[in-house]
Coordinates of C-alpha atoms in Angstrom, one line a residue:
M196 CA -38.3 18.8 12.9
E197 CA -35.9 17.3 15.9
L198 CA -32.2 16.9 15.2
I199 CA -30.3 14.8 17.6
L200 CA -26.8 16.2 18.1
K201 CA -23.4 14.3 18.7
D202 CA -23.7 14.9 22.5
G203 CA -27.4 13.5 22.6
S204 CA -29.2 16.9 22.9
K205 CA -31.8 17.7 20.7
L206 CA -32.4 20.7 18.5
N207 CA -36.0 21.5 17.3
V208 CA -35.9 23.4 13.7
G209 CA -38.4 24.4 10.9
C210 CA -38.8 21.9 8.2
G211 CA -36.6 22.8 5.1
I212 CA -34.0 24.7 7.2
S213 CA -30.5 24.6 5.5
G214 CA -27.5 22.9 6.9
Y215 CA -25.8 26.2 7.6
E216 CA -28.8 27.6 9.4
A217 CA -29.0 24.6 11.7
A218 CA -25.3 25.0 12.4
K219 CA -25.8 28.5 13.3
A220 CA -28.8 27.6 15.5
I221 CA -26.1 25.4 17.6
S222 CA -23.5 28.3 17.6
E223 CA -22.2 31.2 15.6
G224 CA -18.8 30.0 15.7
L225 CA -19.7 26.3 14.5
A226 CA -21.3 27.8 11.5
R227 CA -18.4 29.8 10.5
A228 CA -16.2 26.7 10.8
A229 CA -18.9 24.5 9.0
L230 CA -18.0 22.8 5.8
G231 CA -21.0 20.5 5.6
V232 CA -23.5 18.5 7.5
K233 CA -24.4 14.6 8.2
I234 CA -28.0 13.8 8.8
N235 CA -28.6 10.2 9.4
G236 CA -25.1 9.1 8.1
R237 CA -25.8 10.9 4.7
V238 CA -23.3 13.8 4.0
Q239 CA -24.7 16.9 2.4
G240 CA -23.8 20.5 1.6
L241 CA -24.5 23.5 4.0
S242 CA -26.5 25.1 1.3
E243 CA -28.9 22.0 0.8
P244 CA -32.3 22.1 2.7
I245 CA -32.6 19.3 5.5
A246 CA -35.4 16.8 4.4
E247 CA -35.7 14.7 7.7
G248 CA -35.1 14.9 11.4
G249 CA -32.6 12.4 13.2
N250 CA -29.0 12.3 14.1
F251 CA -27.3 15.5 13.1
E252 CA -23.6 16.3 12.8
V253 CA -21.8 19.5 11.6
L254 CA -18.8 18.8 9.8
T255 CA -15.6 20.9 9.8
F256 CA -12.0 20.7 8.5
A257 CA -11.1 18.4 11.5
D258 CA -13.8 15.7 10.0
R259 CA -12.5 13.6 7.1
E260 CA -15.9 14.4 5.4
G261 CA -15.5 18.0 5.9
R262 CA -11.9 17.9 4.3
D263 CA -13.4 15.9 1.3
I264 CA -15.9 18.8 0.8
Y265 CA -13.5 21.4 1.0
R266 CA -10.9 19.8 -1.2
H267 CA -13.4 18.4 -3.7
T268 CA -14.6 22.2 -4.2
C269 CA -11.1 23.0 -4.8
S270 CA -10.8 20.2 -7.6
H271 CA -13.7 22.1 -9.3
I272 CA -11.8 25.5 -8.9
L273 CA -8.8 23.8 -10.5
A274 CA -11.1 22.6 -13.4
Q275 CA -12.7 25.8 -13.9
A276 CA -9.1 27.7 -14.2
V277 CA -7.9 25.3 -16.4
K278 CA -10.9 25.4 -18.7
R279 CA -10.4 29.2 -18.8
I280 CA -6.7 29.3 -19.8
Y281 CA -7.1 26.1 -22.1
P282 CA -10.7 26.4 -23.6
T283 CA -10.2 23.2 -25.6
V284 CA -9.4 20.9 -22.9
K285 CA -11.6 18.0 -22.0
L286 CA -12.6 17.3 -18.3
A287 CA -12.8 13.6 -16.9
I288 CA -12.9 13.4 -13.2
G289 CA -11.6 15.2 -10.2
P290 CA -12.3 13.7 -6.5
A291 CA -11.0 14.6 -3.3
I292 CA -8.5 12.0 -2.0
E293 CA -6.8 11.5 1.5
N294 CA -4.4 14.3 1.5
G295 CA -5.9 16.6 -1.3
F296 CA -7.4 16.2 -4.6
Y297 CA -6.9 15.7 -8.6
Y298 CA -8.5 16.5 -11.7
D299 CA -8.0 14.5 -14.9
F300 CA -7.6 16.5 -18.2
D301 CA -7.5 15.8 -21.9
F302 CA -5.2 18.5 -23.2
K303 CA -4.9 19.3 -26.9
T304 CA -1.2 20.3 -25.9
Q305 CA 0.5 18.7 -23.2
I306 CA 1.2 20.9 -20.1
T307 CA 4.1 20.8 -17.7
K308 CA 4.7 21.8 -14.2
E309 CA 5.9 25.0 -15.5
D310 CA 2.1 25.8 -16.1
F311 CA 1.0 25.3 -12.5
K312 CA 2.0 29.2 -11.8
K313 CA -0.6 30.7 -14.1
I314 CA -3.2 28.0 -13.1
E315 CA -2.7 28.7 -9.6
A316 CA -3.1 32.3 -10.2
E317 CA -6.4 31.7 -11.9
M318 CA -7.5 29.8 -9.2
K319 CA -6.8 32.4 -6.7
K320 CA -9.2 34.8 -9.0
I321 CA -11.9 32.3 -8.8
I322 CA -11.5 32.0 -5.1
K323 CA -11.3 36.0 -4.5
A324 CA -14.5 36.2 -6.7
N325 CA -16.4 34.2 -3.9
L326 CA -18.6 32.5 -6.5
P327 CA -21.7 30.8 -5.0
V328 CA -21.7 27.2 -5.9
E329 CA -25.0 25.9 -6.8
R330 CA -26.5 22.4 -6.9
K331 CA -29.1 21.2 -9.7
V332 CA -30.7 18.1 -10.2
M333 CA -31.4 16.9 -13.8
K334 CA -32.9 13.7 -15.6
R335 CA -30.5 11.5 -17.5
A336 CA -31.7 13.0 -20.8
E337 CA -31.4 16.5 -19.9
A338 CA -28.1 15.9 -18.3
L339 CA -26.7 14.2 -21.5
K340 CA -28.0 17.2 -23.5
V341 CA -26.1 19.7 -21.4
M342 CA -22.9 17.7 -21.3
K343 CA -23.0 17.2 -25.1
G344 CA -23.6 20.9 -25.4
Y345 CA -20.2 21.5 -23.8
S346 CA -18.6 18.7 -25.8
E347 CA -17.6 16.9 -22.7
D348 CA -17.2 13.7 -24.2
Y349 CA -15.9 11.9 -21.1
K350 CA -18.7 13.5 -19.1
V351 CA -21.2 12.1 -21.5
Q352 CA -19.7 8.6 -21.2
L353 CA -20.2 8.8 -17.4
I354 CA -23.8 9.6 -17.7
E355 CA -24.6 6.9 -20.4
E356 CA -23.4 4.4 -17.9
L357 CA -25.8 5.6 -15.2
P358 CA -29.3 3.9 -15.2
K359 CA -32.1 5.7 -17.5
D360 CA -34.1 6.6 -14.4
A361 CA -31.1 8.2 -12.4
E362 CA -31.4 11.6 -11.3
I363 CA -28.0 13.4 -11.9
T364 CA -26.5 16.4 -10.0
F365 CA -24.6 19.2 -11.3
Y366 CA -22.6 22.1 -9.5
T367 CA -22.5 25.4 -11.1
Q368 CA -19.9 28.3 -10.0
G369 CA -19.9 31.4 -12.3
D370 CA -19.2 30.3 -15.7
F371 CA -18.4 26.9 -15.0
T372 CA -20.8 23.7 -14.6
D373 CA -19.8 20.3 -13.8
L374 CA -21.3 16.8 -13.5
C375 CA -20.7 15.7 -9.9
A376 CA -22.6 13.9 -6.9
G377 CA -21.0 16.5 -4.5
P378 CA -21.4 17.8 -2.0
H379 CA -19.5 21.2 -2.3
L380 CA -18.9 24.4 -0.3
P381 CA -21.4 27.1 -0.6
S382 CA -19.0 29.3 -2.4
T383 CA -15.4 29.3 -3.8
G384 CA -14.4 32.1 -1.3
R385 CA -14.5 29.4 1.4
V386 CA -11.3 27.9 0.2
K387 CA -8.5 29.5 2.2
C388 CA -5.3 28.2 0.7
F389 CA -4.1 25.5 -1.6
K390 CA -1.0 24.3 -3.7
L391 CA -0.9 22.4 -7.1
T392 CA 1.8 19.5 -6.2
S393 CA 2.3 17.3 -9.1
L394 CA 1.5 16.3 -12.8
T395 CA 1.4 12.7 -13.8
G396 CA -0.3 10.4 -16.6
A397 CA -3.4 8.5 -15.9
Y398 CA -5.3 6.2 -18.0
W399 CA -9.0 7.1 -18.4
K400 CA -10.9 4.9 -15.8
G401 CA -7.4 3.3 -14.9
N402 CA -7.6 1.0 -18.0
E403 CA -4.4 0.9 -20.0
N404 CA -6.5 0.2 -23.0
N405 CA -7.9 3.6 -22.7
K406 CA -6.4 7.1 -23.5
M407 CA -3.6 8.5 -21.2
L408 CA -4.8 11.8 -19.6
S409 CA -3.1 14.4 -17.5
R410 CA -3.5 14.4 -13.9
I411 CA -2.9 17.2 -11.9
Y412 CA -2.5 16.8 -8.1
G413 CA -3.2 19.3 -5.3
T414 CA -3.8 19.8 -1.8
A415 CA -5.6 22.4 0.2
F416 CA -6.1 23.3 4.1
D417 CA -7.9 25.7 6.1
K418 CA -4.8 27.4 7.6
K419 CA -1.7 28.4 6.1
S420 CA 0.6 27.1 8.7
D421 CA -1.0 23.3 8.0
L422 CA -0.4 23.9 4.2
E423 CA 3.2 24.7 5.0
D424 CA 3.6 21.7 7.3
Y425 CA 2.2 19.4 4.8
L426 CA 4.5 20.8 1.6
R427 CA 7.5 20.3 3.9
M428 CA 6.4 16.7 4.8
L429 CA 6.1 16.2 0.9
E430 CA 9.6 17.4 0.3
E431 CA 10.8 15.0 3.0
A432 CA 8.8 12.2 1.4
K433 CA 10.6 12.9 -2.1
L434 CA 13.8 12.6 -0.3
R435 CA 12.8 9.3 1.1
D436 CA 11.1 7.8 -1.9
H437 CA 12.5 4.4 -2.4
N438 CA 12.1 4.8 -6.1
K439 CA 14.6 7.8 -6.0
L440 CA 16.7 6.5 -2.9
G441 CA 16.9 3.0 -3.6
R442 CA 18.4 3.5 -7.0
E443 CA 20.8 6.1 -5.9
L444 CA 22.0 3.8 -3.0
G445 CA 22.3 0.9 -5.5
F446 CA 19.6 -1.4 -4.3
F447 CA 17.7 -1.8 -7.4
M448 CA 17.5 -0.8 -11.0
T449 CA 15.1 -1.2 -13.9
D450 CA 15.6 -1.5 -17.7
E451 CA 13.1 -0.9 -20.5
N452 CA 14.7 -3.9 -22.4
V453 CA 13.8 -6.2 -19.4
G454 CA 10.2 -4.9 -18.9
Q455 CA 8.2 -2.7 -16.7
G456 CA 7.4 -4.1 -13.0
L457 CA 10.5 -6.4 -13.4
P458 CA 13.1 -4.6 -11.0
L459 CA 16.5 -5.7 -11.1
L460 CA 18.1 -6.3 -7.6
M461 CA 21.6 -5.0 -7.4
P462 CA 24.2 -6.5 -5.1
K463 CA 23.0 -4.4 -2.1
G464 CA 19.3 -5.3 -2.8
A465 CA 20.0 -9.0 -3.4
K466 CA 21.9 -8.9 0.1
L467 CA 19.1 -7.4 1.7
F468 CA 16.5 -9.8 0.2
Q469 CA 19.0 -12.7 1.4
I470 CA 19.0 -11.4 5.0
M471 CA 15.2 -11.2 5.3
S472 CA 14.5 -14.4 3.5
R473 CA 17.0 -16.3 5.8
F474 CA 15.6 -14.7 8.8
V475 CA 12.1 -15.6 7.8
E476 CA 12.9 -19.2 7.1
D477 CA 14.9 -19.7 10.1
T478 CA 12.2 -18.1 12.4
E479 CA 9.5 -20.2 10.7
A480 CA 11.6 -23.3 11.2
E481 CA 11.8 -22.6 14.9
R482 CA 7.8 -22.4 15.0
G483 CA 7.4 -25.7 13.3
Y484 CA 7.1 -24.8 9.6
L485 CA 8.0 -27.4 6.9
L486 CA 9.9 -25.8 4.0
T487 CA 8.7 -26.7 0.4
K488 CA 10.0 -25.6 -3.0
T489 CA 7.5 -25.8 -5.8
P490 CA 7.4 -25.0 -9.5
Y491 CA 7.1 -21.6 -11.1
M492 CA 4.5 -22.8 -13.3
A493 CA 1.8 -25.4 -13.6
K494 CA -0.9 -26.7 -16.1
S495 CA -4.1 -25.1 -16.4
D496 CA -5.6 -28.2 -15.0
L497 CA -4.3 -27.3 -11.6
Y498 CA -5.6 -23.7 -11.4
K499 CA -9.3 -24.9 -12.7
I500 CA -9.3 -27.1 -9.5
S501 CA -8.1 -24.1 -7.4
G502 CA -10.4 -21.8 -9.0
H503 CA -7.8 -19.3 -10.1
W504 CA -8.6 -19.9 -13.9
D505 CA -12.2 -18.9 -13.2
H506 CA -11.6 -15.9 -10.9
Y507 CA -7.8 -14.9 -11.4
K508 CA -7.1 -15.7 -15.1
D509 CA -6.9 -12.3 -16.2
G510 CA -4.3 -11.6 -13.7
M511 CA -2.0 -14.4 -14.5
F512 CA 0.6 -15.0 -17.4
V513 CA -0.9 -17.7 -19.4
L514 CA 1.6 -19.6 -21.6
G515 CA -0.3 -21.0 -24.7
E516 CA -3.9 -20.9 -25.9
E517 CA -6.7 -23.2 -25.0
G518 CA -8.1 -25.4 -27.8
K519 CA -4.9 -24.6 -29.8
D520 CA -2.0 -26.1 -27.9
K521 CA -2.1 -29.5 -26.1
E522 CA -1.1 -28.4 -22.8
V523 CA -1.5 -24.7 -21.4
F524 CA 0.6 -23.7 -18.6
A525 CA 0.7 -20.5 -16.5
L526 CA 3.0 -18.9 -14.1
R527 CA 1.8 -19.2 -10.5
P528 CA 0.2 -16.2 -9.0
M529 CA 0.1 -18.1 -5.6
T530 CA 1.7 -21.2 -4.1
C531 CA -1.4 -22.8 -2.5
P532 CA -2.5 -25.4 -4.9
F533 CA 1.2 -26.5 -5.1
Q534 CA 1.3 -27.1 -1.4
Y535 CA -2.1 -28.7 -1.2
T536 CA -0.9 -31.1 -3.7
I537 CA 1.9 -31.9 -1.3
Y538 CA -0.5 -32.3 1.4
N539 CA -2.5 -34.8 -0.6
N540 CA 0.7 -37.1 -1.1
G541 CA -0.1 -39.7 1.6
L542 CA -3.0 -40.2 4.1
K543 CA -3.0 -37.8 7.0
S544 CA -4.5 -38.4 10.5
Y545 CA -5.6 -35.9 13.1
R546 CA -2.3 -36.6 14.8
D547 CA -0.3 -35.1 11.9
L548 CA -2.2 -31.8 12.2
P549 CA -1.6 -29.1 12.2
L550 CA 0.8 -29.1 9.3
R551 CA 2.6 -25.9 8.6
Y552 CA 4.1 -25.5 5.1
G553 CA 6.3 -22.5 4.3
E554 CA 8.0 -21.5 1.1
T555 CA 10.0 -18.4 -0.1
S556 CA 7.8 -18.1 -3.2
T557 CA 8.5 -16.3 -6.4
L558 CA 5.2 -15.3 -8.1
F559 CA 3.9 -13.7 -11.2
R560 CA 0.8 -11.2 -11.7
N561 CA -0.2 -9.4 -14.8
E562 CA -0.7 -6.0 -13.1
A563 CA -1.6 -3.1 -15.1
S564 CA 1.3 -1.0 -16.5
G565 CA -0.3 2.1 -14.8
E566 CA 0.0 0.4 -11.4
M567 CA 3.7 -0.2 -11.6
H568 CA 5.5 1.8 -8.8
G569 CA 9.4 1.1 -8.2
L570 CA 9.5 -2.2 -5.6
I571 CA 5.9 -1.5 -4.1
R572 CA 4.0 -2.9 -7.1
V573 CA 5.6 -5.3 -9.5
R574 CA 4.7 -8.2 -12.0
Q575 CA 7.5 -10.6 -10.4
F576 CA 7.8 -10.7 -6.7
T577 CA 8.7 -13.2 -3.8
I578 CA 6.6 -13.6 -0.4
S579 CA 7.0 -15.5 2.6
E580 CA 4.2 -17.5 1.8
G581 CA 2.6 -20.4 4.0
H582 CA -0.4 -22.7 4.4
L583 CA -1.5 -24.2 7.8
I584 CA -3.8 -27.2 7.4
C585 CA -5.5 -27.8 10.7
M586 CA -8.7 -29.4 12.3
P587 CA -11.4 -26.8 13.3
S588 CA -10.8 -27.1 16.9
Q589 CA -7.2 -25.7 16.1
L590 CA -8.3 -22.8 13.8
E591 CA -8.1 -20.1 16.6
Q592 CA -4.8 -21.3 18.1
E593 CA -3.2 -21.4 14.6
F594 CA -4.5 -18.2 13.5
R595 CA -3.2 -16.4 16.7
G596 CA 0.2 -18.1 15.9
C597 CA 0.3 -16.5 12.4
L598 CA -0.7 -13.1 13.8
D599 CA 2.0 -13.3 16.5
L600 CA 4.6 -14.3 13.9
A601 CA 3.6 -11.3 11.8
I602 CA 3.8 -8.9 14.5
Y603 CA 7.0 -10.2 15.7
M604 CA 8.3 -9.8 12.1
L605 CA 7.1 -6.3 12.0
K606 CA 8.7 -5.4 15.4
C607 CA 12.1 -6.6 14.3
L608 CA 11.8 -4.4 11.3
G609 CA 10.7 -1.3 13.3
L610 CA 7.4 -1.2 11.1
D611 CA 5.0 -2.5 13.9
K612 CA 3.8 0.8 14.9
D613 CA 3.3 1.9 11.2
V614 CA 0.5 -0.4 10.3
S615 CA -3.2 -0.7 10.5
Y616 CA -5.6 -4.0 10.4
R617 CA -8.5 -4.6 7.9
F618 CA -11.0 -7.4 8.1
S619 CA -11.6 -8.0 4.4
R620 CA -14.8 -9.5 3.6
W621 CA -16.6 -10.7 0.2
D622 CA -19.3 -8.6 -1.6
P623 CA -22.2 -11.0 -2.3
A624 CA -23.4 -8.9 -5.0
D625 CA -19.9 -9.5 -6.9
K626 CA -20.7 -12.9 -8.3
E627 CA -17.7 -13.0 -10.8
K628 CA -15.2 -12.2 -8.2
Y629 CA -15.9 -14.8 -5.5
I630 CA -16.8 -18.4 -5.0
D631 CA -20.5 -18.2 -4.9
N632 CA -21.5 -20.0 -1.6
P633 CA -23.0 -17.5 0.7
K634 CA -23.7 -20.0 3.5
E635 CA -20.0 -21.0 3.8
W636 CA -18.9 -17.3 3.3
E637 CA -21.3 -16.6 6.4
Y638 CA -19.5 -19.1 8.4
A639 CA -16.0 -18.4 7.2
E640 CA -16.4 -14.6 7.9
G641 CA -18.3 -15.5 11.4
E642 CA -15.4 -17.5 12.4
M643 CA -12.8 -15.0 11.4
K644 CA -14.6 -12.0 13.2
R645 CA -14.9 -14.2 16.4
I646 CA -11.2 -14.8 16.5
L647 CA -10.4 -11.2 15.8
D648 CA -12.7 -10.0 18.5
H649 CA -11.5 -12.7 20.8
I650 CA -8.1 -11.5 20.2
G651 CA -9.0 -7.8 20.9
L652 CA -7.6 -6.6 17.7
D653 CA -8.4 -3.0 16.6
Y654 CA -9.5 -3.4 12.9
K655 CA -11.9 -1.7 10.4
E656 CA -13.7 -3.8 7.8
G657 CA -13.4 -3.7 3.9
I658 CA -16.3 -5.0 1.9
G659 CA -15.3 -6.5 -1.3
E660 CA -11.5 -6.8 -0.4
A661 CA -11.6 -10.7 0.5
A662 CA -9.8 -13.2 -1.5
F663 CA -12.0 -15.1 -4.0
Y664 CA -11.8 -18.2 -1.7
G665 CA -12.0 -16.6 1.7
P666 CA -11.9 -13.6 4.2
K667 CA -8.6 -12.1 5.3
L668 CA -6.9 -10.1 7.8
D669 CA -5.0 -7.5 5.8
I670 CA -2.1 -5.8 7.6
Q671 CA -1.9 -2.4 5.8
I672 CA 0.8 0.2 5.5
K673 CA 1.5 3.4 3.9
N674 CA 4.4 4.4 1.8
V675 CA 5.9 8.1 2.2
H676 CA 3.5 9.6 -0.1
G677 CA 0.5 8.3 1.9
K678 CA -0.5 5.5 -0.5
E679 CA -1.9 2.4 1.5
D680 CA -1.0 -1.2 0.5
T681 CA -1.2 -4.6 2.1
M682 CA 1.9 -5.7 3.7
I683 CA 0.9 -8.9 5.2
T684 CA -2.2 -11.1 5.0
L685 CA -3.9 -14.0 6.9
Q686 CA -6.6 -15.8 5.3
I687 CA -9.4 -18.2 6.4
D688 CA -10.2 -20.7 3.5
M689 CA -13.0 -23.3 3.8
F690 CA -13.5 -23.8 0.1
L691 CA -10.4 -25.1 -1.4
A692 CA -10.0 -28.3 1.0
E693 CA -13.0 -29.7 -0.8
R694 CA -12.1 -28.4 -4.3
F695 CA -8.6 -30.4 -3.6
D696 CA -10.4 -33.2 -2.0
M697 CA -8.1 -32.8 1.1
S698 CA -9.0 -34.8 4.1
Y699 CA -7.5 -36.4 7.3
I700 CA -8.7 -39.3 9.5
D701 CA -10.3 -37.8 12.7
E702 CA -10.4 -39.4 16.3
N703 CA -13.2 -41.6 15.2
G704 CA -11.5 -43.1 12.3
E705 CA -13.9 -40.9 10.1
K706 CA -12.8 -38.9 7.0
A707 CA -12.9 -35.3 7.7
R708 CA -12.1 -32.0 5.9
P709 CA -9.3 -29.7 7.3
Y710 CA -9.4 -25.9 7.6
I711 CA -6.8 -23.9 5.9
I712 CA -4.9 -20.9 6.9
H713 CA -3.1 -18.8 4.1
R714 CA -0.7 -16.4 5.4
T715 CA 2.6 -14.6 4.9
S716 CA 4.8 -13.8 7.8
L717 CA 6.8 -10.9 6.1
G718 CA 4.8 -10.3 3.0
C719 CA 6.3 -9.4 -0.2
Y720 CA 9.9 -8.9 0.1
E721 CA 10.2 -6.5 -2.7
R722 CA 7.5 -4.2 -1.0
T723 CA 9.0 -4.7 2.4
M724 CA 12.5 -3.5 1.1
A725 CA 11.0 -0.4 -0.3
L726 CA 9.1 0.7 3.0
L727 CA 12.4 -0.1 4.8
I728 CA 14.3 2.3 2.6
E729 CA 11.8 4.8 2.9
K730 CA 11.3 4.4 6.8
Y731 CA 14.9 4.7 7.6
A732 CA 16.0 6.9 4.5
G733 CA 18.3 4.3 3.4
A734 CA 20.1 4.3 6.6
L735 CA 19.0 0.5 7.6
P736 CA 19.6 -1.1 11.2
V737 CA 22.9 -2.9 11.5
W738 CA 21.2 -6.2 11.3
L739 CA 19.6 -5.4 7.9
S740 CA 22.3 -3.5 6.4
P741 CA 23.9 -5.2 3.3
T742 CA 27.4 -3.8 4.3
Q743 CA 27.8 -3.4 8.1
V744 CA 31.2 -2.3 8.3
R745 CA 33.7 -0.4 6.1
V746 CA 37.4 -0.5 7.2
L747 CA 39.3 2.2 6.0
S748 CA 43.1 2.5 5.7
L749 CA 44.6 5.8 6.8
T750 CA 47.9 5.1 4.7
D751 CA 49.3 2.7 2.1
R752 CA 51.4 1.0 4.9
T753 CA 48.1 -0.1 6.5
A754 CA 46.2 -1.1 3.4
A755 CA 47.0 -4.9 3.9
D756 CA 46.0 -4.5 7.6
A757 CA 42.4 -3.1 6.4
E758 CA 41.9 -6.0 4.0
Q759 CA 42.9 -8.6 6.7
I760 CA 40.4 -6.9 9.3
A761 CA 37.6 -7.1 6.7
R762 CA 38.4 -10.5 5.8
R763 CA 38.3 -11.7 9.6
L764 CA 35.0 -9.7 10.1
N765 CA 33.5 -11.6 7.0
K766 CA 34.6 -14.9 8.4
N767 CA 33.0 -14.2 11.7
G768 CA 29.6 -13.4 10.1
I769 CA 29.8 -9.5 10.2
R770 CA 29.6 -8.0 6.5
A771 CA 32.5 -6.0 5.9
E772 CA 34.4 -4.3 3.1
S773 CA 37.7 -2.7 2.9
D774 CA 38.5 0.7 1.4
T775 CA 42.4 0.9 0.6
R776 CA 42.5 3.6 -1.9
S777 CA 44.8 6.5 -1.7
E778 CA 42.3 9.1 -1.1
K779 CA 41.9 11.6 1.9
L780 CA 40.5 10.0 4.9
G781 CA 37.7 12.6 5.3
Y782 CA 36.6 11.9 1.7
K783 CA 36.6 8.1 2.2
I784 CA 34.5 8.7 5.6
R785 CA 32.0 11.0 3.9
E786 CA 31.6 8.3 1.2
A787 CA 30.7 5.8 3.7
Q788 CA 28.4 8.0 5.5
L789 CA 26.6 8.9 2.0
E790 CA 26.2 5.0 1.6
K791 CA 24.8 4.8 5.0
T792 CA 27.3 2.4 6.5
P793 CA 26.6 1.7 10.1
Y794 CA 30.1 1.3 11.3
V795 CA 33.6 2.7 9.9
L796 CA 36.8 1.4 11.2
I797 CA 40.1 3.2 10.6
I798 CA 43.3 1.8 10.9
G799 CA 46.4 3.8 10.8
D800 CA 49.9 3.3 12.1
K801 CA 49.1 3.8 15.9
E802 CA 46.1 1.6 15.6
K803 CA 48.3 -0.9 13.9
E804 CA 51.1 -0.8 16.5
S805 CA 48.4 -1.0 19.4
G806 CA 46.4 -3.9 17.9
V807 CA 43.1 -1.6 18.1
V808 CA 40.9 0.0 15.7
S809 CA 39.4 3.7 15.6
V810 CA 35.5 3.1 15.5
R811 CA 33.0 5.5 13.9
S812 CA 29.2 4.9 14.3
R813 CA 26.5 6.3 12.0
K814 CA 24.5 6.8 15.1
D815 CA 27.0 8.2 17.7
G816 CA 30.0 9.5 15.5
D817 CA 33.3 8.9 16.7
I818 CA 33.4 6.5 19.6
G819 CA 37.1 6.1 20.0
V820 CA 39.3 3.0 19.9
M821 CA 38.7 -0.6 20.9
S822 CA 40.1 -4.1 20.2
L823 CA 38.6 -6.1 17.3
D824 CA 37.2 -8.4 19.7
E825 CA 35.3 -5.7 21.6
F826 CA 34.1 -4.3 18.2
E827 CA 32.8 -7.6 17.1
A828 CA 30.9 -8.1 20.2
T829 CA 29.3 -4.6 19.9
V830 CA 28.1 -5.6 16.4
R831 CA 26.8 -8.9 17.4
K832 CA 24.8 -7.4 20.1
D833 CA 23.3 -4.8 17.4
V834 CA 22.5 -8.0 15.2
D835 CA 21.3 -10.5 18.0
E836 CA 19.0 -8.0 19.6
K837 CA 17.7 -6.6 16.4
I838 CA 18.5 -3.2 17.7
L839 CA 16.8 -0.5 15.5
W840 CA 19.1 2.7 14.8

């Protein structure tokens, strides 16, 4: 049997040789580092026999698939340890994830993080025992019998959902057997170091109508130093977490009487929101966008035309019941059907195109309660939504313009190096989720791919991630905990113009259908706010800071002067506030620093007499005295050039 290695060389091995033996045939060192193998793109464990020749790769901890095998085995070690300590616990699922693993449990008596110490001690015993991990394949009926015998109700449910002719794999290590697709390490002793990191609640299968389970998160590495580095990073992430820091700094709050996923923006948060929305609207106006303002709700008739009623109704807040109420309304999840209605008000010529509509749009989506997280995922949010209606010949140029605008916004925020790009495509097998027109989908996706490749953008593809009406380019970003979300999206739509009977008169005097680009330039303001708080640990760049300057009076004699300076700065467009309390200067400076204020001005008797101010910068510390005119010029430079510090 011939195996083709990554460098193109070939290795002849005997049929049925294990992955470990094949790795050893390449080199002893590689075999020691091996965690699994990949044959013709399929990942399998080291102990499994190789059934066919072809492209062969040995997976180590440096490979994502290798890390997944390592951490997946660690999740089974966790489950085995928990089962030993709490025999009545029910097991759910326990996959590897990007930075570690988790396992969901149904405990009779709730545990806390204080219990991690004894669970970790038991896990270390299992690792030290170096238990062989054995794979076994069963038919569905036999698998059901095994799991019913263990009284593992969640596993039984998973098996019952599989096809009747499915072959199901189990992995056994010592006294523990688990339903699992695998693959796994050859033995528990291969795990070098691990740490349990957090305990949260998680609904079974992510459905809020199901039981809430206990999810234990952990991580595992092959080197202690890497584990320690990661744990330090986690501690830093906790300090930067917008859900904690944003509340402490007074950007936002939540209240159970208001509701989950409905954050209240406090003065600082509202000011940051205003800064961003004005920046977006002014920038879009410079690029030829026309501002619209549309209703927060509409009759179901509008959403039936757009397709939202058929494909997105479960994600909408519906007001009234069909068949019972004369008119049924719904809060808008998107602005597109409203702006299309505006487009249809009056005949359009090819000379009118492209038309670029933009709106600061407040939207409503009925997200599951388990998905809510601070400002990242909410039920009411605002986006910089826009729709460009253009001729087919204008599509690429307009798409490029949308991407250029998005990248410009990201650069101004300092987030351009933190994002990745995903070409989100439809899944033809999912008939419920998408408008079912394969020919149009093929054309739309082909056009987007051509444009992306022509631009030379580095992107990955995501099957099943498209909007129900068209493919999209998603600009993805991770929060401090490594969770990835979409920040900005650019979509090509070749369906809704027909649904709304949108048209224009072309050069030949004939009616033609326009193409539509759905896009955001900054994305969701709430999510962007969260990302900015996390990136800058609350110390926002000057141009974004809700308060740019705090003016401190050194004595009661200069209190009125401090207030006057603050008024002058505000009048000249610099956001300032005064602090004239009879507190020690050091205390007032420290308070301004804790609130991440970019500039602090100090006015004492000497400064008053000389007509200057003493300036402290968050970035450079004490930078001496200067005239108020000089200081204003310094701040304006920071703002006008969007300097990031």
